[in-house]
Tab-separated table of C-alpha atoms and ligand atoms in Angstrom:
chain	number	residue	atom	x	y	z
A	205	MET	CA	-5.886	14.418	9.595
A	206	LYS	CA	-2.405	14.327	11.059
A	207	ILE	CA	0.403	13.154	8.761
A	208	LEU	CA	3.957	12.317	9.815
A	209	ILE	CA	6.695	13.041	7.295
A	210	THR	CA	10.031	11.411	8.094
A	211	GLY	CA	13.063	12.988	6.425
A	212	GLY	CA	10.972	16.160	6.272
A	213	ALA	CA	13.989	18.478	6.156
A	214	GLY	CA	15.354	16.649	3.107
A	215	TYR	CA	14.931	17.286	-0.598
A	216	ILE	CA	11.807	15.306	-1.481
A	217	GLY	CA	10.297	15.437	2.028
A	218	SER	CA	10.353	19.247	2.101
A	219	HIS	CA	8.732	19.561	-1.337
A	220	THR	CA	6.061	17.099	-0.265
A	221	ILE	CA	5.341	19.106	2.883
A	222	ILE	CA	4.962	22.233	0.745
A	223	GLU	CA	2.562	20.449	-1.610
A	224	MET	CA	0.586	19.083	1.328
A	225	LEU	CA	0.304	22.465	3.054
A	226	GLU	CA	-0.721	24.108	-0.207
A	227	THR	CA	-3.330	21.588	-1.328
A	228	THR	CA	-4.838	20.000	1.803
A	229	ASN	CA	-5.895	20.998	5.292
A	230	TRP	CA	-3.946	18.169	6.890
A	231	GLU	CA	-1.784	18.810	9.915
A	232	VAL	CA	1.823	17.968	9.090
A	233	ILE	CA	4.496	16.978	11.572
A	234	ALA	CA	8.049	16.287	10.464
A	235	VAL	CA	10.984	14.312	11.797
A	236	ASP	CA	14.616	14.455	10.758
A	237	ASN	CA	18.034	13.992	12.342
A	238	TYR	CA	19.754	16.414	9.923
A	239	SER	CA	22.253	13.785	8.812
A	240	ASN	CA	21.782	15.105	5.269
A	241	SER	CA	19.901	18.366	5.756
A	242	THR	CA	19.561	21.320	8.086
A	243	GLU	CA	16.774	22.760	10.199
A	244	ASP	CA	16.656	25.855	7.942
A	245	THR	CA	14.498	23.846	5.554
A	246	TYR	CA	11.484	24.521	7.771
A	247	GLU	CA	12.035	28.283	7.457
A	248	ARG	CA	12.000	27.933	3.682
A	249	ILE	CA	8.794	25.900	3.875
A	250	GLU	CA	7.218	28.598	6.024
A	251	LYS	CA	8.350	31.336	3.658
A	252	ILE	CA	6.774	29.572	0.677
A	253	THR	CA	3.537	28.415	2.302
A	254	GLY	CA	3.052	30.966	5.076
A	255	LYS	CA	2.561	28.022	7.435
A	256	ALA	CA	4.671	26.748	10.303
A	257	ILE	CA	4.731	23.062	11.163
A	258	LYS	CA	5.823	21.075	14.206
A	259	TYR	CA	9.153	19.333	13.691
A	260	TYR	CA	11.391	17.078	15.732
A	261	ASN	CA	15.072	16.172	15.768
A	262	ILE	CA	14.917	12.398	16.161
A	263	ASP	CA	17.121	9.641	14.844
A	264	LEU	CA	14.632	7.025	13.644
A	265	LYS	CA	17.163	4.291	14.399
A	266	ASP	CA	16.451	5.117	18.035
A	267	LYS	CA	13.515	2.874	18.861
A	268	ASP	CA	12.570	4.569	22.137
A	269	ALA	CA	12.726	8.081	20.745
A	270	THR	CA	10.614	7.047	17.767
A	271	HIS	CA	8.067	5.376	20.026
A	272	LYS	CA	7.941	8.484	22.207
A	273	LEU	CA	7.063	10.639	19.226
A	274	PHE	CA	4.118	8.373	18.390
A	275	LEU	CA	3.024	8.480	22.043
A	276	GLU	CA	2.985	12.256	21.885
A	277	HIS	CA	1.050	12.130	18.594
A	278	ASN	CA	-1.145	9.066	18.993
A	279	ASP	CA	-3.586	10.358	16.362
A	280	ILE	CA	-1.291	10.124	13.318
A	281	GLN	CA	-3.325	8.843	10.355
A	282	GLY	CA	-0.627	8.568	7.711
A	283	ILE	CA	3.155	8.256	7.486
A	284	ILE	CA	5.365	9.116	4.552
A	285	HIS	CA	8.716	7.521	5.247
A	286	PHE	CA	11.384	9.414	3.295
A	287	ALA	CA	14.178	9.224	5.878
A	288	ALA	CA	17.104	7.196	4.558
A	289	PHE	CA	20.644	7.542	3.285
A	290	LYS	CA	20.652	7.746	-0.506
A	291	SER	CA	24.147	7.898	-1.950
A	292	VAL	CA	24.983	4.940	-4.161
A	293	SER	CA	28.764	5.415	-3.951
A	294	GLU	CA	28.753	6.020	-0.186
A	295	SER	CA	26.779	2.807	0.284
A	296	VAL	CA	29.383	0.855	-1.668
A	297	ALA	CA	32.120	2.305	0.561
A	298	ASN	CA	30.171	1.900	3.804
A	299	PRO	CA	27.526	-0.817	3.454
A	300	LEU	CA	26.965	-1.373	7.187
A	301	MET	CA	26.073	2.263	7.709
A	302	TYR	CA	23.441	1.981	4.943
A	303	TYR	CA	21.922	-1.289	6.127
A	304	ASP	CA	21.858	0.006	9.698
A	305	ASN	CA	20.211	3.326	8.907
A	306	ASN	CA	17.807	2.408	6.136
A	307	ILE	CA	16.594	-0.899	7.549
A	308	ASN	CA	16.478	-0.105	11.262
A	309	SER	CA	14.660	3.180	10.813
A	310	LEU	CA	12.051	1.440	8.617
A	311	LEU	CA	11.633	-1.355	11.197
A	312	ASN	CA	10.993	1.206	13.924
A	313	ILE	CA	8.463	3.049	11.780
A	314	LEU	CA	6.610	-0.190	10.955
A	315	ALA	CA	6.559	-1.224	14.623
A	316	CYS	CA	4.993	2.125	15.523
A	317	GLN	CA	2.554	1.949	12.616
A	318	LYS	CA	1.310	-1.311	14.095
A	319	ALA	CA	1.413	-0.276	17.761
A	320	PHE	CA	-0.428	2.989	17.118
A	321	LYS	CA	-2.719	1.594	14.392
A	322	VAL	CA	-1.710	4.145	11.778
A	323	PRO	CA	-3.785	3.103	8.760
A	324	TYR	CA	-1.603	4.392	5.901
A	325	LEU	CA	2.077	4.296	4.977
A	326	ILE	CA	3.932	5.521	1.917
A	327	PHE	CA	7.465	4.155	1.533
A	328	SER	CA	10.156	5.864	-0.590
A	329	SER	CA	11.584	3.338	-2.969
A	330	SER	CA	13.741	3.827	-6.017
A	331	CYS	CA	14.157	2.724	-9.609
A	332	SER	CA	17.539	1.416	-8.477
A	333	VAL	CA	15.699	-1.719	-7.247
A	334	TYR	CA	15.466	-2.881	-10.873
A	335	GLY	CA	19.246	-3.192	-11.192
A	336	ASN	CA	20.750	-3.388	-14.637
A	337	ILE	CA	17.941	-4.260	-17.017
A	338	ASN	CA	17.482	-4.394	-20.774
A	339	GLU	CA	13.724	-4.288	-21.137
A	340	LEU	CA	12.368	-0.739	-21.495
A	341	PRO	CA	10.279	1.002	-20.350
A	342	VAL	CA	10.319	-0.528	-16.901
A	343	THR	CA	6.972	-1.617	-15.492
A	344	GLU	CA	6.290	-2.566	-11.886
A	345	GLU	CA	6.259	-6.198	-13.043
A	346	THR	CA	9.725	-6.070	-14.612
A	347	PRO	CA	11.745	-8.591	-12.602
A	348	PHE	CA	14.606	-7.247	-10.512
A	349	ASN	CA	18.136	-7.861	-11.539
A	350	LYS	CA	21.036	-7.932	-9.133
A	351	THR	CA	21.280	-4.469	-7.557
A	352	GLU	CA	24.286	-2.286	-8.271
A	353	SER	CA	24.787	-1.148	-4.668
A	354	PRO	CA	23.969	-1.778	-1.008
A	355	TYR	CA	21.796	1.367	-1.181
A	356	ALA	CA	19.603	-0.182	-3.873
A	357	TYR	CA	19.482	-3.428	-1.932
A	358	THR	CA	18.178	-1.565	1.156
A	359	LYS	CA	15.272	-0.430	-1.044
A	360	GLN	CA	14.572	-3.975	-2.288
A	361	ILE	CA	14.610	-5.188	1.315
A	362	GLY	CA	12.496	-2.222	2.411
A	363	GLU	CA	9.786	-3.011	-0.146
A	364	GLN	CA	9.785	-6.663	0.940
A	365	LEU	CA	9.622	-5.701	4.621
A	366	VAL	CA	6.620	-3.483	3.965
A	367	ALA	CA	4.895	-6.210	1.907
A	368	ASP	CA	5.448	-8.946	4.518
A	369	PHE	CA	4.285	-6.618	7.284
A	370	ILE	CA	1.095	-5.483	5.542
A	371	LYS	CA	0.183	-9.058	4.648
A	372	VAL	CA	-0.271	-9.929	8.324
A	373	ASN	CA	-1.798	-6.582	9.337
A	374	PRO	CA	-4.943	-6.365	7.234
A	375	ALA	CA	-6.171	-3.171	8.864
A	376	LEU	CA	-3.142	-1.295	7.486
A	377	LYS	CA	-2.301	-0.218	3.935
A	378	ALA	CA	0.935	0.794	2.231
A	379	ILE	CA	2.250	2.001	-1.083
A	380	SER	CA	5.894	1.797	-2.137
A	381	LEU	CA	6.680	4.508	-4.669
A	382	ARG	CA	9.662	3.874	-6.939
A	383	TYR	CA	11.088	7.247	-7.951
A	384	PHE	CA	13.187	7.521	-11.081
A	385	ASN	CA	15.483	10.601	-11.169
A	386	PRO	CA	13.922	13.416	-9.111
A	387	VAL	CA	15.419	16.812	-10.037
A	388	GLY	CA	14.534	20.509	-9.999
A	389	ALA	CA	13.278	22.755	-7.243
A	390	HIS	CA	10.138	24.519	-6.083
A	391	LYS	CA	8.972	26.953	-8.763
A	392	SER	CA	9.610	29.910	-6.433
A	393	GLY	CA	13.314	28.988	-6.439
A	394	LEU	CA	13.205	29.195	-2.635
A	395	ASN	CA	13.596	25.480	-1.877
A	396	GLY	CA	15.563	22.760	-3.591
A	397	GLU	CA	18.220	20.118	-3.240
A	398	LEU	CA	21.001	21.021	-0.815
A	399	PRO	CA	23.958	18.691	-1.293
A	400	LEU	CA	26.079	19.008	1.860
A	401	SER	CA	29.204	17.872	-0.013
A	402	THR	CA	30.285	17.754	-3.669
A	403	PRO	CA	27.266	16.386	-5.518
A	404	SER	CA	27.433	13.127	-7.404
A	405	ASN	CA	24.110	13.582	-9.189
A	406	LEU	CA	23.970	15.251	-12.568
A	407	VAL	CA	21.675	18.231	-12.025
A	408	PRO	CA	23.269	19.712	-8.876
A	409	TYR	CA	26.627	19.153	-10.598
A	410	ILE	CA	25.380	21.136	-13.602
A	411	THR	CA	24.046	24.056	-11.539
A	412	GLN	CA	27.137	24.189	-9.315
A	413	SER	CA	29.470	24.224	-12.304
A	414	ALA	CA	27.366	26.887	-14.046
A	415	ILE	CA	27.577	29.155	-10.998
A	416	GLY	CA	31.328	28.543	-10.636
A	417	LYS	CA	31.403	26.422	-7.456
A	418	LEU	CA	32.795	23.561	-9.537
A	419	SER	CA	35.190	24.111	-12.385
A	420	GLN	CA	34.005	21.572	-14.910
A	421	LEU	CA	31.320	18.974	-15.528
A	422	THR	CA	32.400	15.573	-16.803
A	423	ILE	CA	29.971	13.521	-18.869
A	424	PHE	CA	30.474	9.915	-17.856
A	425	GLY	CA	30.844	8.267	-21.248
A	426	ASN	CA	29.510	9.013	-24.735
A	427	ASP	CA	29.943	5.553	-26.213
A	428	TYR	CA	26.713	3.957	-24.969
A	429	ASN	CA	24.245	2.439	-27.355
A	430	THR	CA	21.824	5.396	-27.096
A	431	LYS	CA	20.813	8.084	-29.572
A	432	ASP	CA	23.762	10.401	-28.794
A	433	GLY	CA	26.000	7.952	-26.928
A	434	THR	CA	25.265	9.352	-23.433
A	435	CYS	CA	23.137	7.612	-20.803
A	436	VAL	CA	19.358	7.874	-20.802
A	437	ARG	CA	17.376	8.544	-17.602
A	438	ASP	CA	13.844	9.457	-16.593
A	439	TYR	CA	14.215	12.863	-14.926
A	440	ILE	CA	11.140	13.924	-13.010
A	441	HIS	CA	10.403	17.230	-11.314
A	442	VAL	CA	10.499	16.954	-7.520
A	443	SER	CA	7.169	18.808	-7.311
A	444	ASP	CA	5.560	16.132	-9.512
A	445	ILE	CA	6.961	13.526	-7.117
A	446	ALA	CA	5.532	15.554	-4.219
A	447	SER	CA	2.055	15.760	-5.752
A	448	ALA	CA	2.038	11.979	-6.279
A	449	HIS	CA	2.547	11.478	-2.520
A	450	VAL	CA	-0.403	13.665	-1.630
A	451	LEU	CA	-2.589	11.901	-4.217
A	452	ALA	CA	-1.414	8.500	-2.978
A	453	LEU	CA	-2.536	9.285	0.567
A	454	GLN	CA	-5.801	10.763	-0.695
A	455	GLN	CA	-6.515	7.622	-2.735
A	456	LEU	CA	-5.777	5.382	0.247
A	457	ILE	CA	-8.137	7.424	2.394
A	458	LYS	CA	-11.060	7.745	-0.007
A	459	THR	CA	-10.971	4.420	-1.908
A	460	PRO	CA	-12.063	1.562	0.383
A	461	HIS	CA	-11.119	-1.100	-2.178
A	462	PHE	CA	-7.643	0.364	-2.829
A	463	PRO	CA	-5.186	-2.567	-2.681
A	464	SER	CA	-3.748	-3.049	0.786
A	465	GLN	CA	-0.280	-2.898	-0.709
A	466	SER	CA	0.961	-1.666	-4.025
A	467	ILE	CA	4.133	-0.683	-5.796
A	468	ILE	CA	4.051	2.221	-8.199
A	469	ASN	CA	6.663	3.777	-10.516
A	470	LEU	CA	7.033	7.552	-10.459
A	471	GLY	CA	8.642	8.767	-13.656
A	472	THR	CA	7.609	10.842	-16.662
A	473	GLY	CA	7.925	7.862	-18.983
A	474	VAL	CA	10.358	9.822	-21.157
A	475	GLY	CA	14.018	8.929	-21.505
A	476	VAL	CA	16.406	11.906	-21.763
A	477	THR	CA	20.157	11.735	-22.477
A	478	VAL	CA	22.827	13.574	-20.488
A	479	LEU	CA	23.516	15.794	-23.512
A	480	GLU	CA	19.804	16.635	-23.780
A	481	VAL	CA	19.757	17.654	-20.102
A	482	ILE	CA	22.732	19.941	-20.727
A	483	GLU	CA	21.058	21.368	-23.840
A	484	ALA	CA	17.837	22.080	-21.885
A	485	PHE	CA	19.860	23.793	-19.142
A	486	GLU	CA	21.769	25.943	-21.633
A	487	LYS	CA	18.557	26.877	-23.438
A	488	VAL	CA	16.622	28.085	-20.386
A	489	THR	CA	19.540	29.808	-18.664
A	490	ASP	CA	21.336	31.171	-21.699
A	491	LYS	CA	24.590	29.958	-20.139
A	492	LYS	CA	27.232	27.771	-21.753
A	493	LEU	CA	28.341	24.858	-19.615
A	494	ASN	CA	31.991	23.927	-19.382
A	495	TYR	CA	31.976	20.179	-19.871
A	496	THR	CA	34.196	17.408	-21.056
A	497	ILE	CA	33.650	13.783	-22.001
A	498	GLY	CA	35.155	11.335	-19.525
A	499	GLU	CA	35.194	7.631	-18.836
A	500	ARG	CA	32.059	5.648	-18.101
A	501	ARG	CA	31.114	5.637	-14.393
A	502	ALA	CA	31.158	2.211	-12.766
A	503	GLY	CA	27.656	0.871	-12.118
A	504	ASP	CA	25.839	3.138	-14.620
A	505	VAL	CA	23.206	1.507	-16.811
A	506	ALA	CA	22.980	2.746	-20.407
A	507	ALA	CA	19.288	3.558	-20.265
A	508	ILE	CA	16.338	3.347	-17.893
A	509	TYR	CA	12.942	5.015	-17.939
A	510	ALA	CA	9.541	4.232	-16.487
A	511	ASN	CA	6.259	2.994	-17.701
A	512	ASN	CA	4.052	5.250	-15.542
A	513	ASP	CA	0.599	3.903	-16.534
A	514	LYS	CA	-0.041	2.478	-13.070
A	515	ALA	CA	0.566	5.823	-11.326
A	516	LYS	CA	-1.705	7.582	-13.799
A	517	LYS	CA	-4.468	5.030	-13.317
A	518	LEU	CA	-4.301	4.267	-9.592
A	519	LEU	CA	-3.319	7.694	-8.307
A	520	ASN	CA	-5.026	9.798	-10.956
A	521	TRP	CA	-1.664	11.549	-11.283
A	522	LYS	CA	0.076	13.120	-14.229
A	523	PRO	CA	3.514	14.735	-14.232
A	524	ILE	CA	3.148	18.319	-15.463
A	525	TYR	CA	6.688	19.700	-15.560
A	526	THR	CA	9.013	19.537	-18.586
A	527	ILE	CA	12.770	19.030	-18.571
A	528	GLU	CA	13.085	22.794	-19.211
A	529	ASP	CA	10.971	23.509	-16.087
A	530	MET	CA	13.246	21.179	-14.120
A	531	MET	CA	16.370	23.029	-15.273
A	532	ARG	CA	14.859	26.503	-14.822
A	533	SER	CA	13.807	25.799	-11.243
A	534	ALA	CA	17.098	24.078	-10.354
A	535	TRP	CA	18.982	27.130	-11.633
A	536	LYS	CA	16.719	29.555	-9.740
A	537	TRP	CA	17.447	27.596	-6.546
A	538	GLU	CA	21.209	27.561	-7.173
A	539	GLN	CA	21.132	31.342	-7.632
A	540	CYS	CA	19.067	31.703	-4.450
A	541	LEU	CA	21.659	29.674	-2.532
A	542	ASN	CA	24.435	31.828	-3.903
A	543	LYS	CA	22.830	35.038	-2.669
A	544	LYS	CA	23.139	33.861	0.935
B	181	NAD	P1	17.587	13.596	1.476
B	181	NAD	O1	18.865	13.072	1.969
B	181	NAD	O2	17.522	14.995	0.966
B	181	NAD	O3	16.450	13.426	2.574
B	181	NAD	C1	16.421	12.362	3.470
B	181	NAD	C2	16.315	12.961	4.867
B	181	NAD	O4	16.273	11.907	5.833
B	181	NAD	C3	17.508	13.846	5.214
B	181	NAD	O5	17.033	15.114	5.633
B	181	NAD	C4	18.206	13.093	6.366
B	181	NAD	O6	18.782	13.977	7.290
B	181	NAD	C5	17.061	12.288	6.929
B	181	NAD	N1	17.465	11.051	7.616
B	181	NAD	C6	18.282	10.071	7.158
B	181	NAD	N2	18.408	9.101	8.071
B	181	NAD	C7	17.650	9.459	9.138
B	181	NAD	C8	17.373	8.878	10.403
B	181	NAD	N3	17.932	7.728	10.767
B	181	NAD	N4	16.554	9.518	11.249
B	181	NAD	C9	15.979	10.706	10.897
B	181	NAD	N5	16.216	11.300	9.726
B	181	NAD	C10	17.036	10.689	8.856
B	181	NAD	O7	17.070	12.576	0.340
B	181	NAD	P2	15.859	12.710	-0.679
B	181	NAD	O8	16.416	12.888	-2.039
B	181	NAD	O9	14.863	13.666	-0.165
B	181	NAD	O10	15.311	11.227	-0.593
B	181	NAD	C11	14.166	10.891	0.185
B	181	NAD	C12	13.892	9.427	0.015
B	181	NAD	O11	13.663	9.134	-1.365
B	181	NAD	C13	15.024	8.501	0.467
B	181	NAD	O12	14.456	7.371	1.062
B	181	NAD	C14	15.704	8.133	-0.844
B	181	NAD	O13	16.340	6.899	-0.759
B	181	NAD	C15	14.516	8.082	-1.783
B	181	NAD	N6	14.873	8.294	-3.193
B	181	NAD	C16	15.545	9.424	-3.548
B	181	NAD	C17	15.891	9.617	-4.882
B	181	NAD	C18	16.678	10.825	-5.302
B	181	NAD	O14	17.314	10.778	-6.368
B	181	NAD	N7	16.670	11.920	-4.581
B	181	NAD	C19	15.517	8.676	-5.854
B	181	NAD	C20	14.812	7.548	-5.441
B	181	NAD	C21	14.494	7.363	-4.101
B	182	WQD	C1	22.409	10.670	-14.107
B	182	WQD	C2	23.211	10.541	-15.388
B	182	WQD	C3	25.434	9.689	-15.104
B	182	WQD	C4	26.988	13.095	-12.884
B	182	WQD	C5	20.859	7.952	-9.016
B	182	WQD	C6	20.754	6.703	-8.185
B	182	WQD	C7	19.350	6.171	-8.235
B	182	WQD	C8	18.353	7.244	-7.851
B	182	WQD	C9	18.524	8.442	-8.699
B	182	WQD	C10	18.064	7.164	-5.459
B	182	WQD	C11	24.022	9.246	-15.438
B	182	WQD	C12	25.449	11.105	-15.635
B	182	WQD	C13	26.167	12.232	-13.581
B	182	WQD	C14	28.070	13.714	-13.567
B	182	WQD	C15	27.384	12.599	-15.588
B	182	WQD	N1	18.538	7.693	-6.501
B	182	WQD	N2	26.352	11.996	-14.902
B	182	WQD	N3	28.223	13.426	-14.900
B	182	WQD	O1	22.916	7.445	-11.294
B	182	WQD	O2	20.879	7.786	-12.781
B	182	WQD	O3	20.605	7.634	-10.363
B	182	WQD	O4	19.892	8.898	-8.593
B	182	WQD	O5	17.357	6.227	-5.349
B	182	WQD	O6	19.289	5.130	-7.335
B	182	WQD	O7	21.637	5.737	-8.721
B	182	WQD	O8	21.646	9.649	-11.275
B	182	WQD	O9	22.217	12.024	-11.361
B	182	WQD	O10	24.001	10.383	-10.641
B	182	WQD	O11	23.281	10.414	-13.009
B	182	WQD	O12	27.569	12.378	-16.786
B	182	WQD	O13	28.871	14.457	-12.998
B	182	WQD	O14	24.155	11.608	-15.451
B	182	WQD	O15	26.415	8.906	-15.739
B	182	WQD	O16	23.971	8.808	-16.759
B	182	WQD	P1	21.606	8.042	-11.509
B	182	WQD	P2	22.831	10.677	-11.487
């Protein structure tokens, strides 16, 4: 079985490749254009797994180059399409860049899936598709609200594109996985998230301020209607996200009656506040974080967490890592980066 991973040098793609190499005998090929990653990722993957994979520097917006890759590998059986831009604030500042990259690369992948009869596709979606909602936990049936950003809208459109496409191509199947807040790093501490600029997400901000790269962490508001006033999110270990992708492909392959298209939440089902994340980090690292309380951040919802029953049932998946595991591994990775 040959599987194509797009965005393979990125955060979730690389952890998924590791999981795949460690738990299956599938042949993995990866594509990335290093717009938000570097080629070194593949060395880290090799160090962890002892396996080298074939990888390509291709911009998936480039239709011809994408087609050429599928010509070279006309026996691909499954695609996991991670490649996309993912910064909410950047998408607000530069919407055209986000629509161009996230939509055009998906269109090219779908065209090749059809042309080369690739039976299975997994599409990276996001809990941001739900927009600002009040009903918790969020199930896959919870209606969307208006999205908070062009980024989130590219994911709504992406899901719809995949659904419309699969409807008229009955030989093909797809799953859109809606990730909540993926955090943490491989348990070895040798691979993790590599923000190329100042991070906007909480966990890399925590680890970078703990190691001294950033002077202070600001908590964006403590006057929300939550148990301690700070926002609630569903943080999920990146390796649990990775294992769900492998299981999703396995289910598609081995279950003939698996729905031709489905949408599945990937979260732990547990809501955790910003202060609880900080507490977990301080507990496992024995370090005190320098933080202050600031203003609310525009676009933040007070609370969101998943109902993950569908993932458990359809994929036979269960997240295994705790918030402490997430913090421990993220800190190990930050220390590893600092040694370089
Ligand atoms: P990432 O930026 O680390 O990885 C994405 C990779 O895709 C990067 O290596 C980037 O260089 C590559 N890429 C982007 N555009 C490309 C193009 N046109 N051609 C080839 N390569 C391209 O991001 P990630 O956190 O690993 O996210 C993976 C996917 O999961 C994305 O689709 C993202 O929207 C989605 N997602 C991420 C999160 C999160 O918090 N990390 C949450 C929900 C959904
Ligand atoms: C988490 C919490 C902040 C930084 C984003 C995307 C979402 C999905 C996951 C891609 C919030 C607070 C943060 C800081 C803080 N990604 N915070 N100080 O916004 O929940 O979700 O990533 O699909 O689409 O929107 O994640 O890590 O930015 O924030 O207090 O310096 O931490 O207010 O409550 P978010 P985040």
